[in-house]
Structures are given as C-alpha cells and as structure tokens.
Coordinates of C-alpha atoms in Angstrom, one line a residue:
A670 CA -3.5 117.4 184.3
D671 CA -7.2 115.4 185.0
G672 CA -9.7 115.4 182.1
I673 CA -9.8 114.5 178.2
H674 CA -7.2 114.3 176.3
I675 CA -6.3 114.4 173.0
L676 CA -3.0 113.0 171.3
K677 CA -2.3 113.0 167.3
V678 CA 0.2 110.7 165.9
N679 CA 2.2 110.6 162.2
G680 CA 5.2 110.6 161.3
T681 CA 7.2 108.8 157.4
D682 CA 9.4 105.7 157.4
D683 CA 12.5 104.9 155.5
L684 CA 10.8 104.7 152.2
G685 CA 8.5 108.1 152.7
N686 CA 5.4 106.5 153.5
T687 CA 3.2 108.7 155.8
Y688 CA -0.3 108.5 157.4
T689 CA -3.0 110.0 155.2
T690 CA -4.7 111.4 158.1
A691 CA -2.8 111.7 162.4
Q692 CA -3.7 109.2 164.1
K693 CA -5.8 110.4 166.9
Y694 CA -6.4 108.8 169.9
T695 CA -8.2 110.1 173.4
F696 CA -8.4 109.2 176.2
T697 CA -9.1 109.8 180.2
K698 CA -6.9 111.1 183.3
V699 CA -9.1 110.7 186.1
A700 CA -7.3 111.6 189.9
R701 CA -6.6 108.4 191.9
A702 CA -9.4 107.3 194.2
K703 CA -8.8 109.0 198.0
Y704 CA -8.1 106.5 200.3
K705 CA -11.3 105.9 202.9
V706 CA -11.4 105.4 206.5
A707 CA -15.1 104.8 208.1
L708 CA -15.9 106.7 211.4
V709 CA -18.9 106.1 214.4
P710 CA -19.9 108.6 216.7
G711 CA -17.5 108.4 219.3
N712 CA -14.0 107.6 219.5
N713 CA -12.2 105.6 216.9
F714 CA -9.0 103.8 216.8
I715 CA -7.1 104.4 213.3
S716 CA -4.2 104.4 211.8
L717 CA -3.4 105.1 207.9
P718 CA -1.6 102.4 205.5
G719 CA 0.5 105.0 204.2
A720 CA 1.8 108.4 204.1
P721 CA -0.6 110.8 202.9
S722 CA 0.0 113.1 200.1
D723 CA -0.3 116.0 202.5
P724 CA 0.1 114.9 206.0
S725 CA -1.4 117.7 207.7
I726 CA -4.6 117.1 210.7
D727 CA -6.7 119.8 208.8
N728 CA -5.7 117.8 205.0
V729 CA -6.2 114.9 206.6
L730 CA -9.7 115.4 208.5
S731 CA -10.9 117.5 205.8
G732 CA -14.7 116.5 205.2
T733 CA -15.3 114.8 208.8
D734 CA -16.8 115.6 212.0
V735 CA -14.0 115.0 213.9
S736 CA -13.8 117.4 217.2
Q737 CA -10.3 115.9 218.4
V738 CA -7.3 113.6 217.9
L739 CA -4.9 112.6 220.6
S740 CA -1.7 110.0 220.2
Y741 CA 0.4 108.5 222.0
Q742 CA 4.2 108.8 220.5
N743 CA 7.2 108.3 221.8
G744 CA 5.6 107.2 225.4
A745 CA 3.6 111.0 225.4
W746 CA 0.2 112.0 224.8
L747 CA 0.0 114.0 222.2
L748 CA -3.3 116.1 221.5
S749 CA -5.0 117.9 218.9
V750 CA -8.1 120.1 218.8
K751 CA -10.3 121.6 216.7
N752 CA -10.8 125.5 217.2
T753 CA -14.7 126.0 216.3
A754 CA -14.4 129.2 215.4
T755 CA -11.7 128.8 212.6
G756 CA -12.5 125.2 211.4
L757 CA -8.7 124.6 212.3
F758 CA -6.9 122.1 214.3
E759 CA -4.8 123.5 217.3
S760 CA -1.9 121.7 219.3
A761 CA -0.1 122.7 222.1
D762 CA 2.1 119.4 221.8
G763 CA 3.0 120.1 218.4
L764 CA 0.5 117.6 216.6
V765 CA 0.0 119.3 213.9
Q766 CA 0.4 116.1 211.4
M767 CA -1.1 112.4 210.8
N768 CA 1.7 109.7 209.9
A769 CA 1.9 106.7 208.6
S770 CA 3.8 105.0 211.6
S771 CA 1.1 106.2 214.9
G772 CA -2.0 104.9 216.0
Y773 CA -4.7 108.0 216.1
W774 CA -7.9 107.9 218.3
V775 CA -10.0 110.2 216.7
T776 CA -13.3 111.8 218.3
S777 CA -16.3 112.1 215.8
T778 CA -19.5 113.3 215.9
T779 CA -21.0 111.6 212.9
F780 CA -20.6 108.7 210.4
A781 CA -18.3 111.2 207.7
P782 CA -15.4 108.8 207.2
I783 CA -12.1 110.0 206.7
Q784 CA -11.0 110.5 202.4
V785 CA -7.5 111.2 201.8
A786 CA -4.9 111.0 199.2
V787 CA -2.2 108.4 200.0
P788 CA 0.0 108.1 196.9
E789 CA 0.9 104.5 196.1
R790 CA 5.0 103.7 197.6
N791 CA 7.0 105.3 194.9
F792 CA 9.9 101.9 194.1
N793 CA 13.0 104.5 194.9
V794 CA 11.8 104.5 198.2
V795 CA 13.0 102.6 200.7
P796 CA 9.7 100.8 203.0
P797 CA 8.9 102.5 205.8
T798 CA 9.5 100.7 209.9
I799 CA 8.2 102.1 213.1
N800 CA 10.2 102.5 215.9
I801 CA 8.7 100.4 218.9
N802 CA 10.3 101.2 223.0
Q803 CA 10.0 99.0 225.9
G804 CA 6.6 99.0 227.2
W805 CA 3.5 100.5 225.2
N806 CA 3.3 101.2 222.1
M807 CA 0.2 102.9 220.1
V808 CA 1.0 101.7 216.5
S809 CA -0.2 101.5 213.1
V810 CA -1.3 98.9 210.3
V811 CA 1.5 99.8 207.9
D812 CA 0.0 97.9 204.2
A813 CA 1.8 98.4 201.0
G814 CA -0.8 97.5 198.7
L815 CA -3.2 99.8 200.3
R816 CA -6.2 97.6 200.9
A817 CA -9.4 98.8 202.3
V818 CA -10.0 99.0 206.0
G819 CA -10.4 96.1 207.7
T820 CA -8.3 93.8 205.1
G821 CA -6.9 91.3 208.0
V822 CA -2.6 90.5 208.4
D823 CA -2.0 88.1 210.2
E824 CA -0.6 89.1 213.0
D825 CA 2.5 87.1 213.6
S826 CA 3.3 88.3 211.0
Y827 CA 3.0 91.7 210.8
F828 CA 4.8 91.9 214.3
G829 CA 7.3 89.4 213.2
S830 CA 10.1 91.5 213.1
L831 CA 10.1 91.9 217.3
V832 CA 11.6 88.8 218.3
N833 CA 13.7 88.1 222.1
A834 CA 17.2 86.8 222.6
T835 CA 15.8 83.4 222.6
G836 CA 14.4 84.3 219.0
G837 CA 10.4 84.4 220.4
P838 CA 7.9 87.0 219.6
A839 CA 8.8 90.2 221.6
W840 CA 5.6 91.6 221.9
S841 CA 2.7 89.9 224.6
V842 CA -0.4 91.7 223.5
A843 CA -2.3 93.6 220.8
Y844 CA -5.5 95.7 221.1
T845 CA -7.3 97.3 219.3
F846 CA -11.1 99.0 219.9
D847 CA -14.4 98.5 218.3
T848 CA -16.6 102.1 218.6
T849 CA -20.0 100.3 217.4
N850 CA -19.9 97.4 220.3
N851 CA -18.0 99.4 222.5
A852 CA -15.5 96.5 223.2
W853 CA -11.3 96.1 223.1
V854 CA -10.2 93.3 221.0
K855 CA -7.0 91.4 221.8
A856 CA -4.6 89.8 219.6
L857 CA -2.1 87.6 220.6
P858 CA 1.3 85.8 219.7
G859 CA -0.1 82.1 217.6
G860 CA -3.3 83.2 217.6
A861 CA -5.3 80.7 215.1
T862 CA -7.7 83.3 214.4
T863 CA -7.0 86.6 215.2
N864 CA -5.7 89.5 212.8
V865 CA -4.6 92.7 212.5
E866 CA -6.6 94.8 210.2
V867 CA -5.5 97.9 207.9
G868 CA -6.8 101.2 209.0
K869 CA -6.9 100.2 212.8
G870 CA -4.6 101.3 215.6
Y871 CA -3.0 98.7 218.1
W872 CA -1.8 99.1 221.4
L873 CA 1.6 96.7 221.2
W874 CA 3.2 95.8 224.4
S875 CA 6.9 94.8 223.6
T876 CA 9.6 93.6 225.7
I877 CA 12.3 95.2 224.5
A878 CA 13.1 98.6 222.3
G879 CA 13.3 97.2 218.8
T880 CA 12.0 98.1 215.5
L881 CA 8.7 97.0 213.8
V882 CA 9.1 96.1 210.3
P883 CA 5.6 95.7 208.5

C-alpha cells in the first residue's frame, strides 16, 4: 500500500548472538507517477506509448475536458462522445477503450492534460506489435521506455519493419497534426531531420499489409 512503512528485524546467529534492540527501517512507498499527455483547446492527434492499467475511455480521460474521441481502426471510423448529463462517454461503434496501438483525435475545450496510469512493461510479456492495412492507418508511437511526450524517435527506425519485396520501405508518408499552429507535420522515409514523437498519433500510408514492430 502507498504510505510510510516500518520494517523491524532481529535474529540470532549460530553462536547465539542477537541484536539487543531490533533493527528498524522506515521507508515510504509512493504511487507511480501518471503518464501525462498535454492537450490544447481544439482537436489533438495523440496516442499512448503503453497500455494503461485501466484502458476505459472514462478512466483515461478522467479529469480532462475532452468532449469526444475519434479513431480510425481496421478501415472504420469509431466515435465516442461524452454525455453531458452523466459525464460518461458513450459510443455506438464500440469505441470504449483507448489502447497503445491506435492514434486518436480528442477534442478538448481546455488545456487540462490526460493523466493516466501506464505501468512499466512486464518482463514476462512479449513486446507489442501493430497490424497494418494496405493504405491509410491511424497508429500510435509505442515506446517501451515510456519517455515523455515530444521525445523524438527516428522515423526510419520506428517504421523499419514495414519493407517491400525489394527490401525498401513499404511506408510512403506519416502525418501528425500540430494543433497549436494548425499545421500538418510530415515524416518521409529517409528524412534527415524528421522524427516521429512519443505521445503523437500518425496517419501512416503503407503500400502493403503487414506488421509494425515498434
């Protein structure tokens, strides 16, 4: 449990020696800090770098002023809208969770950020992969280290598992959106200065169906 704990230890060795007074150690267990994704008023194109402990939209977006969530998954648009009367999100499309594989458009009216518990990856769990369809895909930037939003990842390395029959890149372009400047940001194969960023969502065009191995 979170809080202050006291551990008292005593013992006797093979010669019968023991501590006159039990040894006492005090330590504090604190909750793991929640992962933070900054939002600005308007439409934000975001993703999560790892699986949240509770992936329900109501939990992930708790404390924010997000009014709706939109995602494009397996060739279909999915929408979840907050019910102003109940404060809970509702979806006719089955968009009830936010995972670490998809990108999301989230519409916010304020700067209140997403703050969600994202546990460190367990050693007994295989790393994630993302299924890619031929054409457009809305994908996330998965990051095993759960580095801060905005951390750059080389685009050729991140999308490097998508290769064509000749061994060249099978992805043509990836777009994210800068809400503050109302501008699309493009990443291309072989880009010298462009990175994809942790915390961003991306529109990815792939010439093949395959598997993205972050």
